[in-house]
mmCIF file of C-alpha atoms in Angstrom:
data_model
loop_
_atom_site.group_PDB
_atom_site.id
_atom_site.type_symbol
_atom_site.label_atom_id
_atom_site.label_comp_id
_atom_site.label_asym_id
_atom_site.label_seq_id
_atom_site.Cartn_x
_atom_site.Cartn_y
_atom_site.Cartn_z
ATOM 1 C CA MET A 1327 -13.957 -61.849 17.182
ATOM 2 C CA ASN A 1328 -14.948 -58.792 19.188
ATOM 3 C CA LYS A 1329 -15.610 -56.040 16.650
ATOM 4 C CA THR A 1330 -16.748 -53.323 19.038
ATOM 5 C CA GLY A 1331 -14.718 -50.633 20.770
ATOM 6 C CA ILE A 1332 -11.209 -49.635 19.802
ATOM 7 C CA LEU A 1333 -9.316 -52.329 17.929
ATOM 8 C CA PRO A 1334 -5.562 -51.647 17.889
ATOM 9 C CA HIS A 1335 -3.835 -52.515 14.619
ATOM 10 C CA LEU A 1336 -0.074 -52.956 14.958
ATOM 11 C CA TYR A 1337 2.509 -52.730 12.199
ATOM 12 C CA VAL A 1338 5.403 -55.117 12.813
ATOM 13 C CA HIS A 1339 8.601 -56.123 11.039
ATOM 14 C CA ASP A 1340 7.912 -59.890 11.257
ATOM 15 C CA GLY A 1341 4.232 -60.761 11.533
ATOM 16 C CA ASN A 1342 4.663 -64.506 11.978
ATOM 17 C CA ALA A 1343 7.184 -64.011 14.787
ATOM 18 C CA ALA A 1344 4.892 -61.400 16.372
ATOM 19 C CA LEU A 1345 1.985 -63.858 16.437
ATOM 20 C CA ALA A 1346 4.177 -66.475 18.126
ATOM 21 C CA TYR A 1347 5.472 -63.914 20.653
ATOM 22 C CA TYR A 1348 2.020 -62.604 21.601
ATOM 23 C CA GLU A 1349 0.739 -66.174 22.010
ATOM 24 C CA LYS A 1350 3.588 -66.907 24.437
ATOM 25 C CA ALA A 1351 3.828 -63.509 26.150
ATOM 26 C CA LEU A 1352 0.128 -62.657 26.478
ATOM 27 C CA GLY A 1353 -1.642 -65.991 26.076
ATOM 28 C CA ALA A 1354 -3.156 -64.625 22.854
ATOM 29 C CA GLU A 1355 -5.191 -66.834 20.534
ATOM 30 C CA VAL A 1356 -4.807 -66.378 16.791
ATOM 31 C CA ILE A 1357 -8.252 -65.745 15.284
ATOM 32 C CA CYS A 1358 -7.166 -65.405 11.681
ATOM 33 C CA ARG A 1359 -3.999 -65.196 9.621
ATOM 34 C CA MET A 1360 -3.877 -63.923 6.022
ATOM 35 C CA PRO A 1361 -0.475 -64.386 4.364
ATOM 36 C CA ALA A 1362 0.790 -61.969 1.738
ATOM 37 C CA PRO A 1363 1.294 -63.243 -1.816
ATOM 38 C CA ASP A 1364 5.031 -63.581 -1.120
ATOM 39 C CA GLY A 1365 4.212 -66.214 1.531
ATOM 40 C CA LYS A 1366 6.617 -64.606 3.994
ATOM 41 C CA ARG A 1367 4.742 -61.574 5.323
ATOM 42 C CA LEU A 1368 1.251 -61.193 6.779
ATOM 43 C CA MET A 1369 -1.305 -58.981 5.070
ATOM 44 C CA HIS A 1370 -3.546 -59.242 8.139
ATOM 45 C CA ALA A 1371 -3.905 -61.183 11.359
ATOM 46 C CA ALA A 1372 -6.222 -60.935 14.337
ATOM 47 C CA LEU A 1373 -5.659 -62.210 17.858
ATOM 48 C CA SER A 1374 -7.801 -62.443 20.946
ATOM 49 C CA VAL A 1375 -6.012 -60.906 23.946
ATOM 50 C CA ALA A 1376 -7.778 -60.713 27.312
ATOM 51 C CA GLY A 1377 -11.193 -60.690 25.632
ATOM 52 C CA SER A 1378 -10.281 -57.992 23.118
ATOM 53 C CA THR A 1379 -9.179 -58.135 19.497
ATOM 54 C CA LEU A 1380 -5.690 -57.058 18.446
ATOM 55 C CA MET A 1381 -4.970 -56.836 14.740
ATOM 56 C CA LEU A 1382 -1.555 -56.744 13.134
ATOM 57 C CA CYS A 1383 0.191 -56.885 9.810
ATOM 58 C CA ASP A 1384 3.675 -56.760 8.434
ATOM 59 C CA ASP A 1385 4.965 -53.397 7.331
ATOM 60 C CA PHE A 1386 4.428 -52.801 3.601
ATOM 61 C CA PRO A 1387 6.184 -49.488 2.868
ATOM 62 C CA GLU A 1388 6.029 -50.269 -0.850
ATOM 63 C CA TYR A 1389 2.217 -49.974 -0.663
ATOM 64 C CA CYS A 1390 1.805 -47.443 2.163
ATOM 65 C CA GLY A 1391 4.414 -44.927 1.029
ATOM 66 C CA ALA A 1392 6.429 -45.134 4.253
ATOM 67 C CA ALA A 1393 7.544 -47.600 6.894
ATOM 68 C CA ARG A 1394 5.301 -47.746 9.970
ATOM 69 C CA ALA A 1395 6.712 -50.532 12.167
ATOM 70 C CA PRO A 1396 8.459 -49.209 15.313
ATOM 71 C CA LYS A 1397 11.522 -51.406 14.724
ATOM 72 C CA THR A 1398 11.919 -49.666 11.360
ATOM 73 C CA THR A 1399 10.962 -46.126 12.347
ATOM 74 C CA GLY A 1400 12.647 -46.218 15.760
ATOM 75 C CA THR A 1401 9.604 -44.932 17.647
ATOM 76 C CA THR A 1402 6.048 -45.655 18.658
ATOM 77 C CA GLY A 1403 3.455 -43.146 19.796
ATOM 78 C CA VAL A 1404 1.216 -45.642 21.592
ATOM 79 C CA THR A 1405 1.297 -47.702 24.774
ATOM 80 C CA LEU A 1406 -0.998 -50.722 24.862
ATOM 81 C CA HIS A 1407 -2.355 -51.185 28.384
ATOM 82 C CA LEU A 1408 -3.841 -54.253 30.049
ATOM 83 C CA CYS A 1409 -5.457 -54.387 33.470
ATOM 84 C CA VAL A 1410 -4.459 -57.792 34.838
ATOM 85 C CA PRO A 1411 -4.844 -59.762 38.074
ATOM 86 C CA ASP A 1412 -1.072 -59.638 38.749
ATOM 87 C CA CYS A 1413 1.063 -56.880 37.200
ATOM 88 C CA ASP A 1414 4.354 -58.469 38.292
ATOM 89 C CA ALA A 1415 3.461 -61.813 36.694
ATOM 90 C CA ALA A 1416 2.360 -60.142 33.428
ATOM 91 C CA VAL A 1417 5.582 -58.116 33.169
ATOM 92 C CA ALA A 1418 7.664 -61.216 33.956
ATOM 93 C CA ARG A 1419 5.809 -63.293 31.344
ATOM 94 C CA MET A 1420 6.441 -60.720 28.595
ATOM 95 C CA ALA A 1421 10.088 -60.386 29.620
ATOM 96 C CA ASP A 1422 10.559 -64.167 29.757
ATOM 97 C CA ALA A 1423 9.111 -64.412 26.227
ATOM 98 C CA GLY A 1424 11.705 -61.927 24.924
ATOM 99 C CA GLY A 1425 10.465 -58.448 25.877
ATOM 100 C CA THR A 1426 12.543 -55.788 27.636
ATOM 101 C CA VAL A 1427 11.329 -54.363 30.936
ATOM 102 C CA ALA A 1428 11.127 -50.596 30.454
ATOM 103 C CA MET A 1429 9.685 -49.892 33.922
ATOM 104 C CA PRO A 1430 9.696 -52.546 36.638
ATOM 105 C CA PRO A 1431 6.376 -52.916 38.476
ATOM 106 C CA ASP A 1432 5.939 -50.482 41.330
ATOM 107 C CA ASP A 1433 3.099 -49.147 43.475
ATOM 108 C CA MET A 1434 1.883 -45.866 41.980
ATOM 109 C CA PHE A 1435 0.355 -42.852 43.710
ATOM 110 C CA TRP A 1436 -2.796 -43.091 41.550
ATOM 111 C CA GLY A 1437 -3.700 -46.473 43.063
ATOM 112 C CA ASP A 1438 -2.287 -49.148 40.766
ATOM 113 C CA ARG A 1439 0.719 -51.409 40.695
ATOM 114 C CA TYR A 1440 2.113 -50.566 37.250
ATOM 115 C CA GLY A 1441 4.943 -51.674 34.978
ATOM 116 C CA LYS A 1442 5.975 -51.445 31.299
ATOM 117 C CA VAL A 1443 7.595 -53.758 28.749
ATOM 118 C CA LEU A 1444 8.923 -53.084 25.250
ATOM 119 C CA ASP A 1445 8.145 -56.060 23.026
ATOM 120 C CA PRO A 1446 10.649 -57.373 20.450
ATOM 121 C CA PHE A 1447 8.733 -55.533 17.695
ATOM 122 C CA GLY A 1448 9.107 -52.074 19.257
ATOM 123 C CA HIS A 1449 5.643 -51.750 20.830
ATOM 124 C CA GLU A 1450 5.293 -50.586 24.437
ATOM 125 C CA TRP A 1451 2.928 -52.461 26.755
ATOM 126 C CA SER A 1452 1.887 -51.483 30.258
ATOM 127 C CA PHE A 1453 0.186 -53.585 32.913
ATOM 128 C CA SER A 1454 -1.569 -52.744 36.145
ATOM 129 C CA HIS A 1455 -3.661 -54.103 38.949
ATOM 130 C CA PRO A 1456 -5.406 -52.057 41.659
ATOM 131 C CA LEU A 1457 -3.816 -51.409 45.040
ATOM 132 C CA THR A 1458 -5.563 -51.446 48.399
ATOM 133 C CA ALA A 1459 -6.316 -48.097 50.055
ATOM 134 C CA GLU A 1460 -3.353 -48.602 52.392
ATOM 135 C CA GLN A 1461 -0.977 -49.410 49.532
ATOM 136 C CA THR A 1462 -2.208 -46.361 47.604
ATOM 137 C CA ALA A 1463 -1.636 -44.088 50.624
ATOM 138 C CA ALA A 1464 1.907 -45.453 51.041
ATOM 139 C CA ALA A 1465 2.653 -45.001 47.318
ATOM 140 C CA ALA A 1466 1.294 -41.433 47.409
ATOM 141 C CA LYS A 1467 3.486 -40.614 50.413
ATOM 142 C CA LYS A 1468 6.538 -42.065 48.645
ATOM 143 C CA TRP A 1469 5.713 -39.946 45.556
ATOM 144 C CA GLU A 1470 5.354 -36.751 47.629
ATOM 145 C CA GLU A 1471 8.705 -37.417 49.333
ATOM 146 C CA TRP A 1472 10.363 -38.041 45.969
ATOM 147 C CA GLN A 1473 8.900 -34.843 44.516
ATOM 148 C CA ALA A 1474 9.991 -32.804 47.535
ATOM 149 C CA ALA A 1475 13.553 -34.119 47.143
ATOM 150 C CA ALA A 1476 13.599 -33.674 43.350
ATOM 151 C CA VAL A 1477 12.205 -30.143 43.163
ATOM 152 C CA PRO A 1478 14.451 -27.448 44.608
ATOM 153 C CA ALA A 1479 12.768 -25.117 47.116
#
C-alpha cells in the first residue's frame, strides 16, 4: 500500500457496494477491508487505484457527530481526478458501472481532453489525457469563440 502523498479517504453510504463499484469502474484492487462490529458496515477499507491508495469507510454519524457521506449530506466539496490514457474510455467505464456522466469528455483550452462522472455514492470524479498541440489550439479557439458569444460587448 502506497502510504506517501495525499491519500483520499471517502465517506460512503454503503462501503461494501462502493468497493464493488470501484473495482468494476476503476479496476481498483481491494488492499484491506475491516468490517464494523455490526457486520454490515465498513470501519475502514483501502484500495489501490492507478498506483495510488484510496481509503474509504461507511458513514458513522453516531460516532462522528454528523453525517459526512455525500449521498446523505447532498454535497461534496472534492473532485477526485485521474490522468488516464483514454479519457473517453474511463468516463464510459464509470458510467457503464453505474455512474452518471456530469460532463461528457471534450477537448479543453488548457490542453487536455476532460470529462466528469458522479459515482453512485455522490463523489465526483474527473478524467483527462493530454491533447496534441494542434488539438489544444483548436480547443482554445473554440473556447474564445464561445466566450465572445457568451459575454455581451
